[in-house]
CSV table of C-alpha atoms in Angstrom, one decimal:
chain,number,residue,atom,x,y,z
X,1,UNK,CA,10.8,-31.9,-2.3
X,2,UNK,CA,8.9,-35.4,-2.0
X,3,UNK,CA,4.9,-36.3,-1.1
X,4,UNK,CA,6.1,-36.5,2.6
X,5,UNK,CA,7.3,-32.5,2.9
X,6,UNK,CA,4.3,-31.1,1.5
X,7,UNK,CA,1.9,-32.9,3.8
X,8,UNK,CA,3.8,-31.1,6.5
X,9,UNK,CA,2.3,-27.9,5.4
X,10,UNK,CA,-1.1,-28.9,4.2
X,11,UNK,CA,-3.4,-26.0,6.1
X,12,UNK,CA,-6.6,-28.3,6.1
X,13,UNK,CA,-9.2,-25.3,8.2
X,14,UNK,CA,-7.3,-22.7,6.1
X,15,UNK,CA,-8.7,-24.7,2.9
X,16,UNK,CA,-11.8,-25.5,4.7
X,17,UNK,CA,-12.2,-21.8,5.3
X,18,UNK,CA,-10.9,-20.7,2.0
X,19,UNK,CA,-13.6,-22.7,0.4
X,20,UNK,CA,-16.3,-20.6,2.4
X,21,UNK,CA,-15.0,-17.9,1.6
X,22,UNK,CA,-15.0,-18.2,-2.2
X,23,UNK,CA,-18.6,-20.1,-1.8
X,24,UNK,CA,-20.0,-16.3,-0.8
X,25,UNK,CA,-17.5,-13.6,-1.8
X,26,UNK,CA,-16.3,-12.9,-4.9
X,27,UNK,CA,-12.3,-14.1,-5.4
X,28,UNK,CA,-12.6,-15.1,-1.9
X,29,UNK,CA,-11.4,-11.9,-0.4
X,30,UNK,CA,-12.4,-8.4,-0.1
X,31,UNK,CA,-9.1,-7.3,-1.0
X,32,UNK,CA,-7.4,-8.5,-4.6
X,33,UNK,CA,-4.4,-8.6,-3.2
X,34,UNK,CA,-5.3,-10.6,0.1
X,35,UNK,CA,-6.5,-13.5,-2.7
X,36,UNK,CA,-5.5,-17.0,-2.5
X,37,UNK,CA,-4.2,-16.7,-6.3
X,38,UNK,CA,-1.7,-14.4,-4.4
X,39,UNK,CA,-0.2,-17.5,-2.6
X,40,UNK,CA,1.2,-21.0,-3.5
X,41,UNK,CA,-1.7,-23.5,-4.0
X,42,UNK,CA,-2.9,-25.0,-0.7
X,43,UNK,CA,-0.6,-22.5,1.5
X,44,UNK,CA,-3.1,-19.4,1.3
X,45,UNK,CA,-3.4,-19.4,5.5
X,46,UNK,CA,-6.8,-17.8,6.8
X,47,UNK,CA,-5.9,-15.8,9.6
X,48,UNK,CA,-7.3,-15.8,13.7
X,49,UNK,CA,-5.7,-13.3,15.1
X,50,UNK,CA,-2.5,-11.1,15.1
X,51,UNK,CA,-0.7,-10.2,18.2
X,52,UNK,CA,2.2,-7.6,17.5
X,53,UNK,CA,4.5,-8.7,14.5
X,54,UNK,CA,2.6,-12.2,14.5
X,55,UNK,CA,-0.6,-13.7,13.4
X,56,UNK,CA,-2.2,-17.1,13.6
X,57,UNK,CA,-3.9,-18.8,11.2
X,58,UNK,CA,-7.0,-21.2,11.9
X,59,UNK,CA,-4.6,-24.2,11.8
X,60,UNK,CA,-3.0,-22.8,14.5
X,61,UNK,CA,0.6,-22.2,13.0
X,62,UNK,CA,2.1,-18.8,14.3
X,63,UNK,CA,3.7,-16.7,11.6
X,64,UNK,CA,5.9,-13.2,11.4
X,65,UNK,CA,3.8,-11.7,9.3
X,66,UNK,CA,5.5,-8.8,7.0
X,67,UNK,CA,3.3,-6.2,5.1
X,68,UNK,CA,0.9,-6.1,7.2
X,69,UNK,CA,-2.8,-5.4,6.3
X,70,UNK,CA,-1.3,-4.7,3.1
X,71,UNK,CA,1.3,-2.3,4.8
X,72,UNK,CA,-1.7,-0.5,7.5
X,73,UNK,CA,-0.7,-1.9,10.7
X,74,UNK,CA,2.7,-0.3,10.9
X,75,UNK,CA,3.2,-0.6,14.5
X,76,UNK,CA,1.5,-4.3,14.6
X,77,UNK,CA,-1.5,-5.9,15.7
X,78,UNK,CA,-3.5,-4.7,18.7
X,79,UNK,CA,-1.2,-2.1,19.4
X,80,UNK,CA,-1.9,-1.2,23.2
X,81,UNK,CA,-2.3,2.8,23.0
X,82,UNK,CA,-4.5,2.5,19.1
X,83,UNK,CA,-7.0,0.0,21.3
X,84,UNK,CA,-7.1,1.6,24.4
X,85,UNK,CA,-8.2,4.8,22.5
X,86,UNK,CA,-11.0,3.1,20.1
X,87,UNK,CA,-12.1,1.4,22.9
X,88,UNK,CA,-12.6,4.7,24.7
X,89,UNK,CA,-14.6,6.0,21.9
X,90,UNK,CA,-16.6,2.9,21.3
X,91,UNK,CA,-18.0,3.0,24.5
X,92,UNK,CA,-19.4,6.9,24.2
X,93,UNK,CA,-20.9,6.0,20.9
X,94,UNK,CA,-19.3,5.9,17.6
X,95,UNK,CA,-21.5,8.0,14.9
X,96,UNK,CA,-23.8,10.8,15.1
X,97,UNK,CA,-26.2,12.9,13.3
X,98,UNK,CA,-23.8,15.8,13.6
X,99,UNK,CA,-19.9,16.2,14.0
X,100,UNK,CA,-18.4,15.6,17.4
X,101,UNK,CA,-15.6,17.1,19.3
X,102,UNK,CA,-13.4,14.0,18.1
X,103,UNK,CA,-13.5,15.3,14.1
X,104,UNK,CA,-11.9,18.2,16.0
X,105,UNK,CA,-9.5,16.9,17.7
X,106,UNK,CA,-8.3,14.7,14.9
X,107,UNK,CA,-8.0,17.6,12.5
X,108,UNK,CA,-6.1,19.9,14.6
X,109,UNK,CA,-4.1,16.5,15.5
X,110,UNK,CA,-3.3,15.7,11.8
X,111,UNK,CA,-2.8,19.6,10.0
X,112,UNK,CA,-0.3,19.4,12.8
X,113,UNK,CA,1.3,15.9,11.7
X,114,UNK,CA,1.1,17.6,8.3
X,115,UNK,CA,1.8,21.1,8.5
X,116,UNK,CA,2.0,21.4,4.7
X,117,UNK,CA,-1.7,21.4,4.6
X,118,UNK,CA,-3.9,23.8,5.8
X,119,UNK,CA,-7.5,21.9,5.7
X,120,UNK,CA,-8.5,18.7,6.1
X,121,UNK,CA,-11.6,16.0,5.5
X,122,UNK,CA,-11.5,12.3,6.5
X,123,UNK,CA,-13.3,9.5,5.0
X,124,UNK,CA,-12.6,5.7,4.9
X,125,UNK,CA,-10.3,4.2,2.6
X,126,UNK,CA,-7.9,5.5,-0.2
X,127,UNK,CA,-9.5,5.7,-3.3
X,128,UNK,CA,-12.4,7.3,-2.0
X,129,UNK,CA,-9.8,10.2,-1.3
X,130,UNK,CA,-7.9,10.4,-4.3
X,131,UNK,CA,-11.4,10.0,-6.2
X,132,UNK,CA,-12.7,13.3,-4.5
X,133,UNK,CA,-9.1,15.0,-4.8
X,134,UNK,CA,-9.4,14.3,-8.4
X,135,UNK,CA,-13.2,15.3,-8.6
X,136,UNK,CA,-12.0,18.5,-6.9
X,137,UNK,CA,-8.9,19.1,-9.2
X,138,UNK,CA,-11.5,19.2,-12.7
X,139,UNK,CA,-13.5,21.6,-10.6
X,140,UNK,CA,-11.2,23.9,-9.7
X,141,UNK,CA,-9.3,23.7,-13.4
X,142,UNK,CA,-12.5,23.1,-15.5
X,143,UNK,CA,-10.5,20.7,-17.3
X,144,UNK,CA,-11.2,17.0,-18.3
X,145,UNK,CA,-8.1,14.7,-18.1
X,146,UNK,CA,-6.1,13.4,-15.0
X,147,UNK,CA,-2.9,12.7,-16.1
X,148,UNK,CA,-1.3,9.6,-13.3
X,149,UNK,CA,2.2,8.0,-12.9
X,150,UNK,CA,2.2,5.3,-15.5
X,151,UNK,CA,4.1,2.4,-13.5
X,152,UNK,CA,2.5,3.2,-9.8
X,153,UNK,CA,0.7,0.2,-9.2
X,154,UNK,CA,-2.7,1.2,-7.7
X,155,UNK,CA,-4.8,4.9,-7.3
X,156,UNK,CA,-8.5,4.2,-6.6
X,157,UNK,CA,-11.2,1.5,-7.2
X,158,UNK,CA,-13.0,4.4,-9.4
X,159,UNK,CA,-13.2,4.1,-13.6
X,160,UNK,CA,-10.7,7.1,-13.9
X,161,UNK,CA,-8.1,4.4,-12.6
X,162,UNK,CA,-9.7,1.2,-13.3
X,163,UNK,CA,-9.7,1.9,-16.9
X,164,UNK,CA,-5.9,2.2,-17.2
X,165,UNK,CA,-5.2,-1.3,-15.6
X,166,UNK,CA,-5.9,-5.2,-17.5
X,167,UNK,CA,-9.1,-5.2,-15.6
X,168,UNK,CA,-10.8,-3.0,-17.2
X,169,UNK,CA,-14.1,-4.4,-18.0
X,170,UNK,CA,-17.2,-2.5,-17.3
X,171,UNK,CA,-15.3,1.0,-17.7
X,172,UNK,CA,-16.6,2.8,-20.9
X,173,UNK,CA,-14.0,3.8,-23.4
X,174,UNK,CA,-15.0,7.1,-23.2
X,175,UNK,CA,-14.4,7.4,-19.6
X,176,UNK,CA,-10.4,5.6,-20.2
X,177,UNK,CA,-10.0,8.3,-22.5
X,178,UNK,CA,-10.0,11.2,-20.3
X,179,UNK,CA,-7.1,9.6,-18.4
X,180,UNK,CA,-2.9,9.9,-19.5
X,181,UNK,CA,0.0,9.0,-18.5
X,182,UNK,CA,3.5,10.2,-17.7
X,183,UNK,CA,6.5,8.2,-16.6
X,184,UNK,CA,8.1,9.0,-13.2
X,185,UNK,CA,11.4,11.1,-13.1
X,186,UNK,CA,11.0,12.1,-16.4
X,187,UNK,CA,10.1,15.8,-16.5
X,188,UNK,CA,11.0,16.5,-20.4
X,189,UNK,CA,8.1,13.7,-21.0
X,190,UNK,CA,5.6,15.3,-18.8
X,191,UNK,CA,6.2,18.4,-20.2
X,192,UNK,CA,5.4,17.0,-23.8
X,193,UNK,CA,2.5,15.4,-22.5
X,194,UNK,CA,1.2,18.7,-20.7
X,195,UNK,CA,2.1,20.3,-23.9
X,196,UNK,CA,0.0,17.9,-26.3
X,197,UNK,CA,-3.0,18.1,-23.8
X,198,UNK,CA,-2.3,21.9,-23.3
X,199,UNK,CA,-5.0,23.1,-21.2
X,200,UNK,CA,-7.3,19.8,-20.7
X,201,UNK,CA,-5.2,18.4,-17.9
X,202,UNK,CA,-6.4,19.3,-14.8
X,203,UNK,CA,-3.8,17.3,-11.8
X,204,UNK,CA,-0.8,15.3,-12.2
X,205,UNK,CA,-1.5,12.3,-9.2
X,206,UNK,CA,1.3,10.4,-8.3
X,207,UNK,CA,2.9,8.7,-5.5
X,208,UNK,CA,5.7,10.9,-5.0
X,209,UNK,CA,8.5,8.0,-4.1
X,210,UNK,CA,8.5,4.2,-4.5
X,211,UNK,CA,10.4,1.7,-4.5
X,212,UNK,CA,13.0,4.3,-5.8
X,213,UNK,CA,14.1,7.8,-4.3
X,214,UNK,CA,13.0,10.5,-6.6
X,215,UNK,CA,15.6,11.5,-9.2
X,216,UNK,CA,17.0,15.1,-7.5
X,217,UNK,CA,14.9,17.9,-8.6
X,218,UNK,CA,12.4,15.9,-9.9
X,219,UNK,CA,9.5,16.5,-7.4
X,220,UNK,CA,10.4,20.5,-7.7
X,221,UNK,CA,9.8,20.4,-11.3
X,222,UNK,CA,6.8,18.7,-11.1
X,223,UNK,CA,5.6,21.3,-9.0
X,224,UNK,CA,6.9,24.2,-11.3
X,225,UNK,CA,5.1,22.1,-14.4
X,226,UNK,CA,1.7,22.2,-12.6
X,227,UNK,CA,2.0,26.2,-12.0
X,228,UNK,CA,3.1,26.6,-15.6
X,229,UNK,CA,0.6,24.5,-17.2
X,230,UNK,CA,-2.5,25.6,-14.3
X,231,UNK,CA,-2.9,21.9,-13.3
X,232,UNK,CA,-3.5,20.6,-9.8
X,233,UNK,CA,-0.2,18.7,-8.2
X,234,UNK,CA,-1.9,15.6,-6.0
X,235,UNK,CA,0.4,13.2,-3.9
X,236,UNK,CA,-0.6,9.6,-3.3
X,237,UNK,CA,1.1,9.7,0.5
X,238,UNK,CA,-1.0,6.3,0.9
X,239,UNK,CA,2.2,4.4,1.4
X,240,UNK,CA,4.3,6.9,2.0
X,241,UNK,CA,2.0,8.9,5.1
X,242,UNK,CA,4.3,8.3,8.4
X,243,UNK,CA,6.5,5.7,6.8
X,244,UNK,CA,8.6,8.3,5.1
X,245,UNK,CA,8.3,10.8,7.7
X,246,UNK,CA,5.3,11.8,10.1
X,247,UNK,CA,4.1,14.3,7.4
X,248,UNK,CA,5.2,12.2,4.2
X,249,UNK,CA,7.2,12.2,1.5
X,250,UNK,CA,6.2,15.9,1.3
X,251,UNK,CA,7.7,16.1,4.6
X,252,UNK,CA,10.8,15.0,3.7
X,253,UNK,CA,11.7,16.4,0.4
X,254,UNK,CA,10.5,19.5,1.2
X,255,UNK,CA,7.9,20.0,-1.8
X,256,UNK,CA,4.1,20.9,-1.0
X,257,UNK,CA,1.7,19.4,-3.4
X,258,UNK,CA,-1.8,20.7,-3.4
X,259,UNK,CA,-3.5,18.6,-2.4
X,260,UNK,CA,-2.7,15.2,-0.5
X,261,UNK,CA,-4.1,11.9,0.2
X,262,UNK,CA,-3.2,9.6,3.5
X,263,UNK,CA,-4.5,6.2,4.6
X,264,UNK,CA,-3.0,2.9,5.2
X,265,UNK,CA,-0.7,3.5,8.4
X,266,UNK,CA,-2.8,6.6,9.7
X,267,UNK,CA,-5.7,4.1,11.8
X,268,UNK,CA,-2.8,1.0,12.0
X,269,UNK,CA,-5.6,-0.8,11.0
X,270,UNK,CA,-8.3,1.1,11.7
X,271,UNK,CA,-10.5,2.4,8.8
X,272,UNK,CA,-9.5,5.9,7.7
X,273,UNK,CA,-8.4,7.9,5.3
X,274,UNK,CA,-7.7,11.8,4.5
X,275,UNK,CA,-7.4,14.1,2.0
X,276,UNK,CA,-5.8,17.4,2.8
X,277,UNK,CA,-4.3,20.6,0.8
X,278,UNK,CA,-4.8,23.7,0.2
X,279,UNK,CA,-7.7,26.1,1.7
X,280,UNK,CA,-8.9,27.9,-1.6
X,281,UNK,CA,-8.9,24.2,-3.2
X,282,UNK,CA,-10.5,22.4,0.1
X,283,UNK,CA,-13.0,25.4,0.2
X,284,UNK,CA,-14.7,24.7,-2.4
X,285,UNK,CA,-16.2,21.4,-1.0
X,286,UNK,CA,-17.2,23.8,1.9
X,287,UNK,CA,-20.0,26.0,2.9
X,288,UNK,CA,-17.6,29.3,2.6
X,289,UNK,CA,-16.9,30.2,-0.8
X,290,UNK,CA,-19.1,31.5,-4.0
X,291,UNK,CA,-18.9,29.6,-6.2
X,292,UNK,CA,-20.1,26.2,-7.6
X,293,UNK,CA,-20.2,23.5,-4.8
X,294,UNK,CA,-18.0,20.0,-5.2
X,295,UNK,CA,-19.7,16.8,-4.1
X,296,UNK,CA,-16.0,16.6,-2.1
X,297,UNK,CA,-16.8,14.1,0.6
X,298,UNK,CA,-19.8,12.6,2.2
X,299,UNK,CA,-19.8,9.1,3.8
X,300,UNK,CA,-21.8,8.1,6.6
X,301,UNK,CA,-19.1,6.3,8.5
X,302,UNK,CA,-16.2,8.8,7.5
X,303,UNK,CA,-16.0,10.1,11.1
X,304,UNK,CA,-16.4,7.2,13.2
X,305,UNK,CA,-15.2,8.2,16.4
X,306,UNK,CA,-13.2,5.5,17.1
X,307,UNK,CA,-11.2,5.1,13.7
X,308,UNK,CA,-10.2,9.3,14.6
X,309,UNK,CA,-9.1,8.5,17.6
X,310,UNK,CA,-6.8,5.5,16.4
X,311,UNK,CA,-5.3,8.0,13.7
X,312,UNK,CA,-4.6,10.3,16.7
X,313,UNK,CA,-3.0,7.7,18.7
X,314,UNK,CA,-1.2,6.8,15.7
X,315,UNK,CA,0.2,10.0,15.1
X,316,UNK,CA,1.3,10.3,18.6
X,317,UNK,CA,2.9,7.3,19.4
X,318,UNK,CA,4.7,8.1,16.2
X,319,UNK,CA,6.0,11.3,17.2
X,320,UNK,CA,7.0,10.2,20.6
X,321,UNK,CA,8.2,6.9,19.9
X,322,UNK,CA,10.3,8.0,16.9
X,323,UNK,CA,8.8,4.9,14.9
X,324,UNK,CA,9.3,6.4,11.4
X,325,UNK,CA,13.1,6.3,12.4
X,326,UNK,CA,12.4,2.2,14.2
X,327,UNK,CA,11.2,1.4,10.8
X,328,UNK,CA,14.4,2.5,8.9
X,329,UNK,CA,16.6,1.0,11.7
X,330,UNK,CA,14.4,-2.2,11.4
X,331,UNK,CA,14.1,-2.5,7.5
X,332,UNK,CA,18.3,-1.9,7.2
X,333,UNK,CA,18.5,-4.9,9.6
X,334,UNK,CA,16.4,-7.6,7.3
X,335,UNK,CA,17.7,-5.6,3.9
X,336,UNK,CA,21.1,-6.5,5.1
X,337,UNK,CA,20.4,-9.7,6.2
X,338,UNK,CA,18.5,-11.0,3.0
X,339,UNK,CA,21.5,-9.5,0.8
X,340,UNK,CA,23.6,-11.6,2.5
X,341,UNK,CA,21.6,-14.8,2.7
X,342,UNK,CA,20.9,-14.3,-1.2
X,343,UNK,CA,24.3,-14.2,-2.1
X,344,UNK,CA,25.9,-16.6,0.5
X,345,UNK,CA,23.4,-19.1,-1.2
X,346,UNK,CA,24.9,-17.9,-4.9
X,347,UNK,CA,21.5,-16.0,-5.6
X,348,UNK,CA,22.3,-12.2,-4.6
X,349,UNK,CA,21.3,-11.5,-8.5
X,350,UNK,CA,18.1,-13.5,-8.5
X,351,UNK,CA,16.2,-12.9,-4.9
X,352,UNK,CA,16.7,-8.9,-4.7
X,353,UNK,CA,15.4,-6.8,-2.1
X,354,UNK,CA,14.2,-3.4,-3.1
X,355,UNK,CA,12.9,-0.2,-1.6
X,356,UNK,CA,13.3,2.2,1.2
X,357,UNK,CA,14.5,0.4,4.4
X,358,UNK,CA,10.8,1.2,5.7
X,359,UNK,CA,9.3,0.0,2.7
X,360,UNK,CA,10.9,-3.1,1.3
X,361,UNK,CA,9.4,-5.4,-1.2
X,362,UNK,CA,11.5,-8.4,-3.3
X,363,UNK,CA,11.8,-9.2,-6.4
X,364,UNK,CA,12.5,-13.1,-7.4
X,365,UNK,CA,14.2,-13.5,-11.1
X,366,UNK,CA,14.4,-16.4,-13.4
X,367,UNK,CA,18.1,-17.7,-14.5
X,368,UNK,CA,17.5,-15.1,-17.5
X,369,UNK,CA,17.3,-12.4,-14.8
X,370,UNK,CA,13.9,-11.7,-15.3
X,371,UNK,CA,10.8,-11.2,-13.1
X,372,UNK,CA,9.0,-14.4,-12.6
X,373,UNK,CA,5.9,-15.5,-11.1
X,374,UNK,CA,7.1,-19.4,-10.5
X,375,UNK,CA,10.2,-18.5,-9.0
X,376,UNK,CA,7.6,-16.0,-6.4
X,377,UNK,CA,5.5,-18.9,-6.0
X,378,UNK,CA,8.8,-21.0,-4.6
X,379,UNK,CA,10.0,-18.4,-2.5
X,380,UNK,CA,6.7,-17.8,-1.2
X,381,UNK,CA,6.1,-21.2,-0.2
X,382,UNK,CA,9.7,-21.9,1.6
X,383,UNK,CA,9.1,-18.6,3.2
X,384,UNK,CA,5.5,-20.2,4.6
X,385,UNK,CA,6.7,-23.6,5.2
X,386,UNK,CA,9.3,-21.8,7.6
X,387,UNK,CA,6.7,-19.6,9.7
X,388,UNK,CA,7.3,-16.6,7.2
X,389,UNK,CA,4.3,-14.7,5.7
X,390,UNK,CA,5.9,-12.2,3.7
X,391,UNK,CA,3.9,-11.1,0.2
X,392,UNK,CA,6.7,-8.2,0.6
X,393,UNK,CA,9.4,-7.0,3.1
X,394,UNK,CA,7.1,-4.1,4.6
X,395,UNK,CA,8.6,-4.1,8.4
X,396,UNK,CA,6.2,-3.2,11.2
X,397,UNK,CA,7.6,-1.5,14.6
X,398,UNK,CA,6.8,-4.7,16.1
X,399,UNK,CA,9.7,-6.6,15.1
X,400,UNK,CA,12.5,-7.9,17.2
X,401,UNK,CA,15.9,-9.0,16.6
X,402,UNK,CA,14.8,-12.6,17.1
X,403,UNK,CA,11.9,-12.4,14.5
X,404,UNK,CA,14.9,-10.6,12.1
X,405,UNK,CA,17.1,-13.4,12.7
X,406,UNK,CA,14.5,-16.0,12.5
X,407,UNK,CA,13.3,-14.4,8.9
X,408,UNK,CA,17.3,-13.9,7.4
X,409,UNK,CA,17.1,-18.2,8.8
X,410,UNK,CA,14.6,-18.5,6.8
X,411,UNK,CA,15.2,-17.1,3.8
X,412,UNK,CA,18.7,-18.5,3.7
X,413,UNK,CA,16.9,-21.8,3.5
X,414,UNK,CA,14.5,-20.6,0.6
X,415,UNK,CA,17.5,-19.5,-1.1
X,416,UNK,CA,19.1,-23.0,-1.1
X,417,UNK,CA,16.2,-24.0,-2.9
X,418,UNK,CA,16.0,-20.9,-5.2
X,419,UNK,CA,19.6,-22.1,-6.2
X,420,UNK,CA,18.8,-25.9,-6.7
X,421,UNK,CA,15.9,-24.6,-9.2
X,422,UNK,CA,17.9,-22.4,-10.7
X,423,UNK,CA,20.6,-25.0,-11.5
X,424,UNK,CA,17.5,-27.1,-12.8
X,425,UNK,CA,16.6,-24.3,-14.8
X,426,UNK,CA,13.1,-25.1,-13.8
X,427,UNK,CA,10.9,-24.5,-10.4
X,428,UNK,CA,8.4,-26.7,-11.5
X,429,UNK,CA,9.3,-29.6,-8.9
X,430,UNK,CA,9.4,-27.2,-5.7
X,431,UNK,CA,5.8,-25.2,-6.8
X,432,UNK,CA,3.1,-27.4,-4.8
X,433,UNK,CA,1.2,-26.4,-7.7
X,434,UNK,CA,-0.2,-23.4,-9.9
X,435,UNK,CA,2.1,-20.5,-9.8
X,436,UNK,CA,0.7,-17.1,-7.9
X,437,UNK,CA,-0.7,-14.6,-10.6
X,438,UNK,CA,-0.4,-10.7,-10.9
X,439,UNK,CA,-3.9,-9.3,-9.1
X,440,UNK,CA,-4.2,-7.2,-12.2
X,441,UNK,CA,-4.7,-9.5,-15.5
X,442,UNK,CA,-7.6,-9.5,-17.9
X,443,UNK,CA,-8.1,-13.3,-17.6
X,444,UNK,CA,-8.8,-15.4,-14.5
């Protein structure tokens, strides 16, 4: 790649803006992982507007655009029925000084989305959820440790979490302490660990699937490891809420956790999050019970109006559209069509695609067949340079056949490269620049 191509896709307002942005915010983002050190240098596009399966940047370039708002906006951007209904609510007034019908509506709405729960309480992003689901848990156990899935890449903002992760910094030791680790699909493992912390842990918080299907069994015994050892069972259904199934990965494999935390595709965009579980355990962040209260849940804007009834459009046009099933259909389609790309191009072992078809992320490997960041930072910026913003493979129900075919285009081209690099045994000359970094790392 000469001087000439990469002055083809130079995004001057996108650096203009970029350098605004990191002038007053801190990383330039208010999400790590929306970061310009997530994208090859000078192609980190800042975004106008989305439209469906598409944005625009402020240069004016149009894009299919694939995990969107970090895999939120599951059935794309402005969705007719989602703004319809805010804009409904909006114009009655969207906060109160005491519940409105609308918190309701959108429980009965979502303990029916989610019939494995019995009680529900919303607030407005994810870890604030699994924060209070793990608050509630040393409550109700009287125990000090949360034990999490080593390997699950992201629980809360909150030290109990933070602690575990390269950033770390500003978390006292004594606080990292109190949290352990278990690897997924290994019961005889957690068992050892439940065994060495007998009685201290007080939940086991994982997602329950990935980027894998859980091993068979293994979510069962989970569950009968919590009631042995008296520890709380929690499931991180951030990611996999509606994208699994309407009612989660609980919903599909048929195990009930007890307690359960949504977000991400519930408001398509809109802020809101839940947790949900069982009555005795939700109860005691109630007014109804005897015993010592829990500081559960309690955030001014946690029942906007508006943001409720986006979630219950949400859930609605998921259960009448089928969209859980348009993701799978949609997600097979580019699976299959980056498989074959990859290996028509010779690099089937190097560019993989991994995940449930609703849930696809990629992995780019080195000619040692290992994950590497340079060889990201190429197929990131081929992707870009070809109208392709895809930090993963996350479908939305947007997507077309022509923006499939246009994408599998797309990455056949990137591949080319990927293969001319590989034969080089270096990416260097195809970069632009610094390689994209891992959002958790000690370092800057």
């Amino acid at each position: 790649m000469d001087d000439e191509d990469n002055e083809k896709v130079l995004l001057p307002q996108s650096r203009l803006a970029n350098e605004r942005l990191h002038a007053m915010i801190p990383g330039g983002a208010h999400t790590y992982a929306k970061g310009d050190d997530q994208y090859p240098a000078d192609l980190a596009p800042v975004i106008s507007h989305g439209r469906g399966a598409h944005v625009w940047d402020v240069d004016g370039n149009r894009y299919i655009e694939y995990g969107s708002g970090l895999r939120s906006v599951s059935l794309g951007h402005a969705h007719p029925r989602v703004v319809e209904a805010v804009r409904r609510e909006v114009g009655r007034g969207s906060n109160f000084v005491r519940p409105s019908l609308v918190e309701v509506e959108a429980a009965e709405r979502f303990l029916a989305t989610v019939p494995t729960a019995e009680m529900v309480k919303f607030a407005k992003n994810g870890s604030d959820a699994t924060t209070a689901a793990v608050r509630l848990a040393r409550a109700a156990t009287g125990r000090p440790r949360v034990a999490l899935c080593a390997g699950h890449p992201f629980f809360s903002v909150d030290d109990w979490f933070i602690g575990t992760t390269p950033m770390s910094a500003g978390v006292p030791a004594a606080v990292n302490e109190l949290t352990v680790a278990f690897p997924y699909g290994d019961l005889a493992a957690t068992q050892e660990l439940l065994t060495r912390y007998q009685d201290e842990v007080a939940c086991l918080i994982l997602e329950p699937a990935t980027h894998t299907e859980p091993p068979p069994g293994y979510l069962a015994g989970l569950r009968e490891l919590a009631d042995r050892h008296g520890c709380v069972l929690i499931f991180d259904e951030m990611i996999t809420g509606f994208r699994w199934s309407e009612a989660g990965a609980q919903g599909l494999y048929g195990v009930v956790p007890d307690l359960s935390t949504f977000g991400k595709a519930l408001g398509n965009g809109c802020a809101v999050s839940a947790l949900a579980g069982r009555r005795d355990l939700m109860e005691r962040g109630g007014l109804r019970h005897s015993g010592d209260r829990v500081f559960l849940l309690s955030t001014t804007h946690g029942a906007e109006t508006h943001s409720l009834a986006a979630a219950m459009a949400v859930q609605a046009v998921y259960v009448e559209e089928g969209i859980t099933a348009r993701l799978h259909a949609l997600g097979e389609q580019l699976a299959a069509g980056v498989r074959e790309a990859a290996a028509t191009m010779g690099v089937g072992d190097h560019v993989v695609v991994r995940g449930r078809a609703s849930n696809l992320v990629f992995a780019t490997l080195d000619e040692d067949r290992q994950p590497s960041q340079r060889y990201r930072t190429l197929f990131l910026r081929q992707l870009l340079m070809g109208g392709v913003l895809a930090p993963s493979f996350v479908v939305s129900s947007a997507l077309g056949d022509a923006d499939i075919d246009h994408t599998v285009d797309v990455v056949a081209q990137a591949c080319a490269v990927y293969r001319k690099a590989l034969e080089a045994a270096d990416p260097t000359p195809w970069l632009g620049g610094r390689p994209v970094k891992p959002v958790f790392r000690r370092r800057v």
